[in-house]
Amino acid sequence: MQAQSQSLDHLNCYRLPWNYSDNGISWLEPTTKCNLRCEGCYRDLEHPVHKTLEEVRADLEVFRRLRKSDCMSIAGGDPLVYPHIVELVRMVREMGWKPIINTNGVALTESLLAELKKAGAFGFTFHIDTSQNRPRAKGWSETQLNAVRQHYAEMLARVGGLTCSFNATISARTLDEMPALVAWAGEHADIVQTMVFILFRSPSLDGDFDFYARGRKLNFGGTYKETEWGGGESVFAADAVAKIRQADPAYQPAAYLNGTINPDSFKWLLADRVVLDGQTVGFATAKFMEMVQTASHMARGRYLYYASPRTTARGKSAVFLSALFDKGMRRILWRMLGRMAANPLRLFKRAHMQSLMIIQPVNFEADGRQDMCDGCPDMTVHEGKLVWSCRLEELHKHGCFVDSVPRPSLH
Ligand code: SF4
């Protein structure tokens, strides 16, 4: 499945400057324990382990030595079942990163949320989708799960000051529901800062391969399972772009990370929309993205990943300022002024910036090569080295990353 994507040319987008040693974000896994079991999850949940706080500190020291980043994603497993989560958030903050808690939300209570905020949490990314069979939402569709998303967004808004993001894994079976998620996020741009769509991948969807570790052939079936939920077909970034446009026809991604093999594959595709009064006024341009990353790096020595709700609520100022330098942003400014002229009450309403992101993880090429995200933001630490977090299980199980070799054709 690969839709033609109108006017989506990587050379017209801003190539995010994130790289191996200087990035917007890094990925920390204090635990492999989880309280849900998502379809297609590749973490070993049969033998869950918590790291000690000292082991996690050692991982953070590796990051500090090898890589700059703005944010630290605290993931897992589910980090809220990690017994030292509050101390860990404090430690991450004290070491100079913005702590972002990547959780399914099941273990989150208002009192834990208040404690985490006090410890220095910058924000949450809630992973919510139909692959999870959540206890109180069994059989719910993606669209129905918007009620669960709203529950967490409102919980964060009540506490205030925390950035709120959602991840949803999208498979061929759930692709058609993407527009409902995009529309819901737009209606709640005042309390939802980011919506991320992660496209479900499985090696078996990309071809017929044998797998080897250090020259030894493996039974790889148990590591990355293709499940019925996966829909039996790969979904690509262009398919997701077409779906988002059904909900928001103006949708125009402006920044990206390419693949390590294909310079024109969109592994991370980022769009920022300006929403006023529940309606999209326009999508930020590639030049705007470049100005934000460059200004952040010049001012703070780090590329920006998540912005605070206070910053994203300054959509009007962002448009006014950037319009001084960029023709594309001037067009958004005129449109915004037009909307305010049509309804002067909008003069007193905030315009919110909201990010829509598509992530298309590893692809297996026909010749067996693996197209990873170039400038991977989700690098984690394994035995003192930076490695792709999406392939950590290969290191745990086989001691190295696995090679894929196409099976000889019988014809
Ligand atoms: S390479 Fe893997 S870990 Fe890195 S950003 Fe892509 S999917 Fe995530």
Short mmCIF file of C-alpha atoms and ligand atoms in Angstrom, two decimals:
data_model
loop_
_atom_site.label_atom_id
_atom_site.label_comp_id
_atom_site.label_asym_id
_atom_site.label_seq_id
_atom_site.Cartn_x
_atom_site.Cartn_y
_atom_site.Cartn_z
CA MET A 1 0.00 0.00 0.00
CA GLN A 2 1.69 3.24 -1.00
CA ALA A 3 -0.39 6.29 -1.90
CA GLN A 4 0.92 8.90 -4.27
CA SER A 5 1.54 11.89 -2.11
CA GLN A 6 0.71 15.15 -3.81
CA SER A 7 3.46 17.78 -3.55
CA LEU A 8 5.49 15.77 -1.03
CA ASP A 9 9.07 16.20 -2.14
CA HIS A 10 11.75 15.76 0.51
CA LEU A 11 13.87 18.46 -1.14
CA ASN A 12 11.12 21.00 -0.43
CA CYS A 13 11.11 20.08 3.26
CA TYR A 14 13.62 21.02 5.92
CA ARG A 15 15.97 18.15 6.78
CA LEU A 16 15.98 18.24 10.57
CA PRO A 17 19.59 18.73 11.72
CA TRP A 18 19.34 15.97 14.34
CA ASN A 19 22.18 13.50 14.27
CA TYR A 20 23.92 10.76 16.25
CA SER A 21 25.68 13.04 18.74
CA ASP A 22 23.46 16.16 18.76
CA ASN A 23 19.75 15.50 18.71
CA GLY A 24 16.36 16.72 19.86
CA ILE A 25 15.75 13.71 22.06
CA SER A 26 17.20 10.51 23.53
CA TRP A 27 15.56 7.35 24.82
CA LEU A 28 15.96 5.83 28.28
CA GLU A 29 14.53 2.44 29.31
CA PRO A 30 14.59 1.92 33.10
CA THR A 31 12.35 -1.17 32.90
CA THR A 32 11.01 -3.77 30.50
CA LYS A 33 8.00 -4.41 32.72
CA CYS A 34 4.61 -3.35 31.37
CA ASN A 35 1.00 -3.50 32.51
CA LEU A 36 -0.40 -3.95 28.99
CA ARG A 37 0.45 -6.30 26.16
CA CYS A 38 0.27 -4.50 22.81
CA GLU A 39 -0.08 -6.55 19.63
CA GLY A 40 3.25 -6.72 17.90
CA CYS A 41 5.21 -5.40 20.91
CA TYR A 42 8.76 -6.65 20.61
CA ARG A 43 9.93 -6.26 24.21
CA ASP A 44 10.44 -9.51 26.12
CA LEU A 45 7.58 -9.35 28.60
CA GLU A 46 8.09 -12.92 29.79
CA HIS A 47 11.22 -11.94 31.73
CA PRO A 48 10.65 -8.32 32.78
CA VAL A 49 13.40 -6.52 34.67
CA HIS A 50 13.75 -3.19 36.43
CA LYS A 51 17.18 -1.59 36.29
CA THR A 52 18.47 -0.21 39.57
CA LEU A 53 18.57 3.56 39.89
CA GLU A 54 22.37 3.35 39.78
CA GLU A 55 22.25 1.38 36.49
CA VAL A 56 19.95 4.03 35.02
CA ARG A 57 22.27 6.77 36.22
CA ALA A 58 25.13 4.98 34.44
CA ASP A 59 23.05 5.00 31.20
CA LEU A 60 22.45 8.73 31.66
CA GLU A 61 26.19 9.28 32.12
CA VAL A 62 26.74 7.54 28.76
CA PHE A 63 24.30 9.96 27.13
CA ARG A 64 25.98 12.90 28.84
CA ARG A 65 29.35 11.78 27.47
CA LEU A 66 28.25 10.93 23.92
CA ARG A 67 25.21 12.94 22.93
CA LYS A 68 23.51 16.30 23.45
CA SER A 69 19.74 16.35 23.52
CA ASP A 70 16.92 18.61 24.60
CA CYS A 71 14.56 15.95 25.97
CA MET A 72 14.92 12.52 27.53
CA SER A 73 12.10 10.10 26.76
CA ILE A 74 11.62 7.83 29.75
CA ALA A 75 10.12 4.72 28.25
CA GLY A 76 10.09 0.94 28.77
CA GLY A 77 8.10 -1.27 29.32
CA ASP A 78 5.93 1.25 31.04
CA PRO A 79 7.92 3.73 33.13
CA LEU A 80 5.05 4.27 35.58
CA VAL A 81 5.47 0.71 36.89
CA TYR A 82 9.13 1.46 37.60
CA PRO A 83 9.34 1.71 41.41
CA HIS A 84 11.76 4.69 41.39
CA ILE A 85 10.03 6.73 38.68
CA VAL A 86 9.76 9.92 40.75
CA GLU A 87 13.46 9.85 41.74
CA LEU A 88 14.36 9.05 38.15
CA VAL A 89 12.45 12.03 36.77
CA ARG A 90 14.21 14.25 39.32
CA MET A 91 17.58 12.80 38.32
CA VAL A 92 16.94 13.37 34.59
CA ARG A 93 15.90 16.97 35.27
CA GLU A 94 18.90 17.64 37.50
CA MET A 95 21.22 16.25 34.84
CA GLY A 96 19.87 18.84 32.39
CA TRP A 97 17.25 17.16 30.19
CA LYS A 98 13.52 17.79 29.90
CA PRO A 99 11.98 14.53 31.19
CA ILE A 100 9.22 13.19 28.93
CA ILE A 101 7.33 10.17 30.27
CA ASN A 102 6.28 7.75 27.53
CA THR A 103 3.47 5.73 29.05
CA ASN A 104 0.22 3.95 28.28
CA GLY A 105 -1.22 5.98 31.19
CA VAL A 106 -2.89 3.01 32.92
CA ALA A 107 -0.95 3.52 36.19
CA LEU A 108 -1.31 7.30 36.21
CA THR A 109 -3.26 8.88 39.04
CA GLU A 110 -3.72 12.58 39.77
CA SER A 111 -1.51 12.33 42.87
CA LEU A 112 1.30 10.56 40.97
CA LEU A 113 0.98 13.17 38.25
CA ALA A 114 1.39 15.97 40.79
CA GLU A 115 4.47 14.22 42.26
CA LEU A 116 6.02 13.76 38.81
CA LYS A 117 5.44 17.39 37.94
CA LYS A 118 7.04 18.47 41.21
CA ALA A 119 10.03 16.23 40.43
CA GLY A 120 10.50 18.10 37.15
CA ALA A 121 8.52 16.21 34.48
CA PHE A 122 8.28 18.36 31.34
CA GLY A 123 5.56 16.34 29.65
CA PHE A 124 3.92 13.07 28.79
CA THR A 125 3.57 11.06 25.63
CA PHE A 126 0.63 8.71 26.02
CA HIS A 127 0.65 5.65 23.81
CA ILE A 128 -2.99 4.82 23.15
CA ASP A 129 -4.31 2.67 20.33
CA THR A 130 -6.37 -0.42 19.51
CA SER A 131 -3.35 -2.74 19.60
CA GLN A 132 -3.41 -2.54 23.40
CA ASN A 133 -6.71 -4.14 24.39
CA ARG A 134 -6.92 -1.73 27.28
CA PRO A 135 -8.80 -3.21 30.28
CA ARG A 136 -11.69 -0.73 30.25
CA ALA A 137 -11.78 -0.24 26.50
CA LYS A 138 -11.73 -3.74 25.06
CA GLY A 139 -12.90 -3.84 21.47
CA TRP A 140 -13.03 -0.06 21.18
CA SER A 141 -12.18 1.52 17.82
CA GLU A 142 -9.48 4.18 17.41
CA THR A 143 -12.24 6.76 17.18
CA GLN A 144 -13.81 5.58 20.44
CA LEU A 145 -10.38 5.70 22.08
CA ASN A 146 -10.43 9.48 21.59
CA ALA A 147 -12.43 9.51 24.84
CA VAL A 148 -9.45 7.88 26.62
CA ARG A 149 -7.06 10.38 24.98
CA GLN A 150 -9.27 13.21 26.15
CA HIS A 151 -9.28 11.84 29.71
CA TYR A 152 -5.47 12.09 29.87
CA ALA A 153 -5.27 15.43 28.06
CA GLU A 154 -7.74 16.94 30.54
CA MET A 155 -5.89 15.38 33.48
CA LEU A 156 -2.67 17.08 32.37
CA ALA A 157 -4.48 20.36 31.69
CA ARG A 158 -5.88 20.39 35.24
CA VAL A 159 -2.37 20.10 36.67
CA GLY A 160 -1.08 22.58 34.07
CA GLY A 161 2.31 23.36 32.57
CA LEU A 162 2.97 19.87 31.15
CA THR A 163 3.24 19.19 27.44
CA CYS A 164 0.75 16.57 26.24
CA SER A 165 1.43 14.25 23.32
CA PHE A 166 -0.13 11.09 21.98
CA ASN A 167 1.37 8.18 20.08
CA ALA A 168 -0.76 5.76 18.12
CA THR A 169 0.60 2.82 16.18
CA ILE A 170 -1.21 2.65 12.86
CA SER A 171 -1.58 -0.54 10.85
CA ALA A 172 -3.32 -1.30 7.57
CA ARG A 173 -6.36 -2.19 9.69
CA THR A 174 -6.57 1.15 11.49
CA LEU A 175 -5.33 3.49 8.76
CA ASP A 176 -8.88 4.56 7.84
CA GLU A 177 -9.41 5.91 11.35
CA MET A 178 -6.50 8.34 11.19
CA PRO A 179 -8.69 11.27 10.03
CA ALA A 180 -10.83 10.89 13.19
CA LEU A 181 -7.70 11.22 15.35
CA VAL A 182 -6.44 14.23 13.42
CA ALA A 183 -9.83 15.95 13.71
CA TRP A 184 -10.04 15.21 17.44
CA ALA A 185 -6.52 16.57 18.03
CA GLY A 186 -7.42 19.76 16.11
CA GLU A 187 -10.50 20.32 18.29
CA HIS A 188 -8.29 20.07 21.38
CA ALA A 189 -5.22 21.98 20.20
CA ASP A 190 -5.38 24.03 23.42
CA ILE A 191 -4.51 20.95 25.51
CA VAL A 192 -2.86 18.57 23.00
CA GLN A 193 0.53 19.69 21.73
CA THR A 194 1.56 16.72 19.57
CA MET A 195 -0.01 13.75 17.80
CA VAL A 196 2.38 11.06 16.56
CA PHE A 197 1.43 8.25 14.20
CA ILE A 198 3.86 5.31 14.24
CA LEU A 199 3.42 3.03 11.27
CA PHE A 200 3.36 -0.64 12.21
CA ARG A 201 6.29 -2.58 10.76
CA SER A 202 7.14 -6.24 10.62
CA PRO A 203 9.98 -7.83 8.59
CA SER A 204 7.53 -10.39 7.21
CA LEU A 205 5.54 -7.58 5.55
CA ASP A 206 8.53 -6.38 3.53
CA GLY A 207 9.68 -9.65 1.98
CA ASP A 208 10.85 -13.18 2.51
CA PHE A 209 14.08 -13.16 4.52
CA ASP A 210 16.36 -15.44 6.47
CA PHE A 211 17.95 -13.89 9.56
CA TYR A 212 21.48 -14.30 10.81
CA ALA A 213 23.40 -13.27 13.94
CA ARG A 214 27.18 -13.50 13.66
CA GLY A 215 26.76 -15.82 10.66
CA ARG A 216 24.40 -18.16 12.53
CA LYS A 217 20.94 -18.67 11.06
CA LEU A 218 18.16 -17.77 13.51
CA ASN A 219 14.61 -18.66 14.19
CA PHE A 220 13.54 -15.03 14.24
CA GLY A 221 9.77 -15.52 14.32
CA GLY A 222 9.43 -14.83 18.04
CA THR A 223 11.31 -11.50 18.00
CA TYR A 224 9.10 -9.39 15.74
CA LYS A 225 5.74 -11.03 15.43
CA GLU A 226 3.38 -10.17 12.62
CA THR A 227 -0.10 -10.25 14.16
CA GLU A 228 -3.56 -10.10 12.68
CA TRP A 229 -3.78 -6.54 14.02
CA GLY A 230 -0.94 -5.62 11.62
CA GLY A 231 -3.30 -6.07 8.69
CA GLY A 232 -0.90 -8.12 6.56
CA GLU A 233 0.32 -5.10 4.61
CA SER A 234 2.91 -2.36 5.16
CA VAL A 235 1.73 1.20 5.59
CA PHE A 236 4.05 3.95 4.40
CA ALA A 237 4.36 7.64 5.27
CA ALA A 238 2.69 8.62 1.99
CA ASP A 239 -0.41 6.56 2.93
CA ALA A 240 -0.58 8.37 6.27
CA VAL A 241 -0.16 11.77 4.56
CA ALA A 242 -3.13 11.01 2.30
CA LYS A 243 -5.24 10.03 5.33
CA ILE A 244 -4.35 13.15 7.32
CA ARG A 245 -5.37 15.27 4.33
CA GLN A 246 -8.84 13.73 4.49
CA ALA A 247 -9.26 15.40 7.90
CA ASP A 248 -7.21 18.51 7.24
CA PRO A 249 -6.86 19.24 3.49
CA ALA A 250 -4.30 22.00 4.14
CA TYR A 251 -1.93 19.49 5.80
CA GLN A 252 1.61 20.07 4.58
CA PRO A 253 4.59 18.42 6.27
CA ALA A 254 7.61 20.69 6.41
CA ALA A 255 10.47 18.81 8.10
CA TYR A 256 11.79 15.27 7.98
CA LEU A 257 14.43 12.68 8.70
CA ASN A 258 15.33 10.49 5.75
CA GLY A 259 16.32 6.83 5.82
CA THR A 260 19.89 5.57 6.10
CA ILE A 261 19.52 3.91 2.68
CA ASN A 262 16.95 6.01 0.85
CA PRO A 263 17.45 9.79 1.04
CA ASP A 264 13.87 10.32 -0.15
CA SER A 265 12.17 7.98 2.32
CA PHE A 266 10.34 9.81 5.09
CA LYS A 267 11.23 8.15 8.36
CA TRP A 268 10.15 11.09 10.53
CA LEU A 269 7.80 13.55 8.91
CA LEU A 270 6.82 16.63 10.87
CA ALA A 271 4.11 19.22 10.36
CA ASP A 272 3.11 22.08 12.67
CA ARG A 273 -0.33 23.54 12.31
CA VAL A 274 -1.60 26.86 13.61
CA VAL A 275 -5.07 26.37 15.08
CA LEU A 276 -7.35 29.29 15.92
CA ASP A 277 -10.82 28.74 17.32
CA GLY A 278 -10.68 25.00 16.52
CA GLN A 279 -9.79 25.55 12.86
CA THR A 280 -6.47 25.21 11.06
CA VAL A 281 -5.21 28.56 9.80
CA GLY A 282 -2.18 27.07 8.08
CA PHE A 283 0.82 24.77 8.32
CA ALA A 284 4.22 26.15 9.27
CA THR A 285 6.73 26.28 6.44
CA ALA A 286 10.09 24.53 6.07
CA LYS A 287 11.75 27.90 6.69
CA PHE A 288 9.85 28.27 9.98
CA MET A 289 11.09 24.83 11.11
CA GLU A 290 14.63 25.84 10.20
CA MET A 291 14.35 29.13 12.11
CA VAL A 292 13.08 27.33 15.23
CA GLN A 293 15.82 24.68 15.24
CA THR A 294 18.57 27.17 14.43
CA ALA A 295 17.43 29.71 17.03
CA SER A 296 17.16 26.97 19.66
CA HIS A 297 20.65 25.67 18.93
CA MET A 298 22.16 29.14 18.86
CA ALA A 299 20.47 30.21 22.10
CA ARG A 300 20.64 26.98 24.11
CA GLY A 301 23.17 24.79 22.33
CA ARG A 302 20.47 22.16 21.76
CA TYR A 303 17.96 21.37 19.07
CA LEU A 304 14.37 21.72 20.20
CA TYR A 305 12.09 18.76 20.61
CA TYR A 306 9.05 19.41 22.80
CA ALA A 307 7.88 22.94 23.61
CA SER A 308 5.88 23.83 26.71
CA PRO A 309 2.12 24.47 26.48
CA ARG A 310 2.85 28.12 27.28
CA THR A 311 5.06 28.34 24.19
CA THR A 312 2.70 26.49 21.86
CA ALA A 313 -0.13 28.79 22.97
CA ARG A 314 1.77 31.71 21.44
CA GLY A 315 0.79 30.80 17.90
CA LYS A 316 -0.08 34.40 17.02
CA SER A 317 3.31 35.74 18.10
CA ALA A 318 5.07 32.89 16.27
CA VAL A 319 3.23 33.73 13.06
CA PHE A 320 3.78 37.51 13.40
CA LEU A 321 7.50 37.13 14.09
CA SER A 322 8.26 34.53 11.44
CA ALA A 323 6.21 36.48 8.86
CA LEU A 324 8.94 39.14 9.01
CA PHE A 325 11.36 36.67 7.44
CA ASP A 326 9.29 34.19 5.44
CA LYS A 327 6.79 34.66 2.63
CA GLY A 328 4.97 31.40 3.46
CA MET A 329 4.38 32.49 7.04
CA ARG A 330 3.15 35.87 5.74
CA ARG A 331 0.39 34.02 3.89
CA ILE A 332 -0.65 32.37 7.17
CA LEU A 333 -0.59 35.78 8.84
CA TRP A 334 -2.97 37.25 6.23
CA ARG A 335 -5.29 34.29 6.62
CA MET A 336 -5.24 34.69 10.40
CA LEU A 337 -6.01 38.40 10.12
CA GLY A 338 -8.88 37.53 7.75
CA ARG A 339 -10.32 35.09 10.32
CA MET A 340 -10.07 37.74 13.02
CA ALA A 341 -11.75 40.32 10.79
CA ALA A 342 -14.59 37.86 10.12
CA ASN A 343 -15.08 37.35 13.85
CA PRO A 344 -13.44 40.02 16.05
CA LEU A 345 -13.86 37.81 19.13
CA ARG A 346 -10.95 35.80 17.71
CA LEU A 347 -8.73 38.79 18.44
CA PHE A 348 -8.92 37.73 22.08
CA LYS A 349 -8.47 34.00 21.51
CA ARG A 350 -5.16 32.22 21.49
CA ALA A 351 -3.83 30.49 18.39
CA HIS A 352 -2.13 27.19 19.25
CA MET A 353 0.71 25.45 17.46
CA GLN A 354 0.18 21.70 17.23
CA SER A 355 2.59 19.13 15.78
CA LEU A 356 1.47 16.20 13.67
CA MET A 357 4.18 13.62 13.19
CA ILE A 358 4.49 10.42 11.19
CA ILE A 359 7.18 7.86 12.04
CA GLN A 360 7.92 5.09 9.59
CA PRO A 361 10.36 2.75 11.37
CA VAL A 362 12.76 0.30 9.73
CA ASN A 363 12.04 -0.94 6.22
CA PHE A 364 13.65 -4.03 4.77
CA GLU A 365 14.88 -3.50 1.23
CA ALA A 366 14.44 -6.28 -1.34
CA ASP A 367 18.19 -6.93 -1.14
CA GLY A 368 17.98 -7.38 2.65
CA ARG A 369 19.41 -4.00 3.69
CA GLN A 370 17.60 -2.23 6.51
CA ASP A 371 16.55 1.38 6.05
CA MET A 372 16.75 2.98 9.52
CA CYS A 373 15.95 6.56 10.58
CA ASP A 374 18.99 8.67 9.73
CA GLY A 375 19.72 10.80 12.81
CA CYS A 376 17.64 8.46 15.00
CA PRO A 377 16.15 10.48 17.87
CA ASP A 378 15.29 7.33 19.87
CA MET A 379 18.81 6.09 20.52
CA THR A 380 19.19 4.30 23.82
CA VAL A 381 22.09 2.87 25.80
CA HIS A 382 23.11 -0.78 25.74
CA GLU A 383 26.30 -1.88 27.50
CA GLY A 384 27.71 1.62 27.39
CA LYS A 385 26.97 2.21 23.69
CA LEU A 386 24.27 4.13 21.83
CA VAL A 387 21.96 1.78 19.92
CA TRP A 388 18.58 1.94 18.15
CA SER A 389 15.91 1.41 20.81
CA CYS A 390 13.58 -0.23 18.27
CA ARG A 391 16.09 -3.09 17.89
CA LEU A 392 17.23 -3.52 21.47
CA GLU A 393 15.68 -6.97 21.68
CA GLU A 394 18.08 -8.27 19.01
CA LEU A 395 20.98 -7.29 21.26
CA HIS A 396 19.35 -8.88 24.31
CA LYS A 397 18.56 -12.12 22.51
CA HIS A 398 21.35 -12.50 20.01
CA GLY A 399 24.15 -10.24 21.23
CA CYS A 400 24.23 -8.24 17.97
CA PHE A 401 21.96 -6.65 15.40
CA VAL A 402 20.53 -9.22 13.06
CA ASP A 403 21.26 -9.40 9.32
CA SER A 404 18.40 -10.06 6.92
CA VAL A 405 19.10 -11.98 3.73
CA PRO A 406 16.48 -12.47 1.01
CA ARG A 407 15.56 -16.10 0.50
CA PRO A 408 16.51 -17.42 -2.93
CA SER A 409 13.61 -17.29 -5.34
CA LEU A 410 12.31 -20.73 -6.34
CA HIS A 411 11.47 -19.47 -9.85
S1 SF4 B 1 15.68 3.97 13.97
FE1 SF4 B 1 14.27 2.84 15.28
S2 SF4 B 1 14.60 3.71 17.30
FE2 SF4 B 1 15.43 5.15 15.85
S3 SF4 B 1 13.79 6.62 15.46
FE3 SF4 B 1 13.70 5.05 13.88
S4 SF4 B 1 12.22 3.58 14.66
FE4 SF4 B 1 12.88 4.82 16.41
#
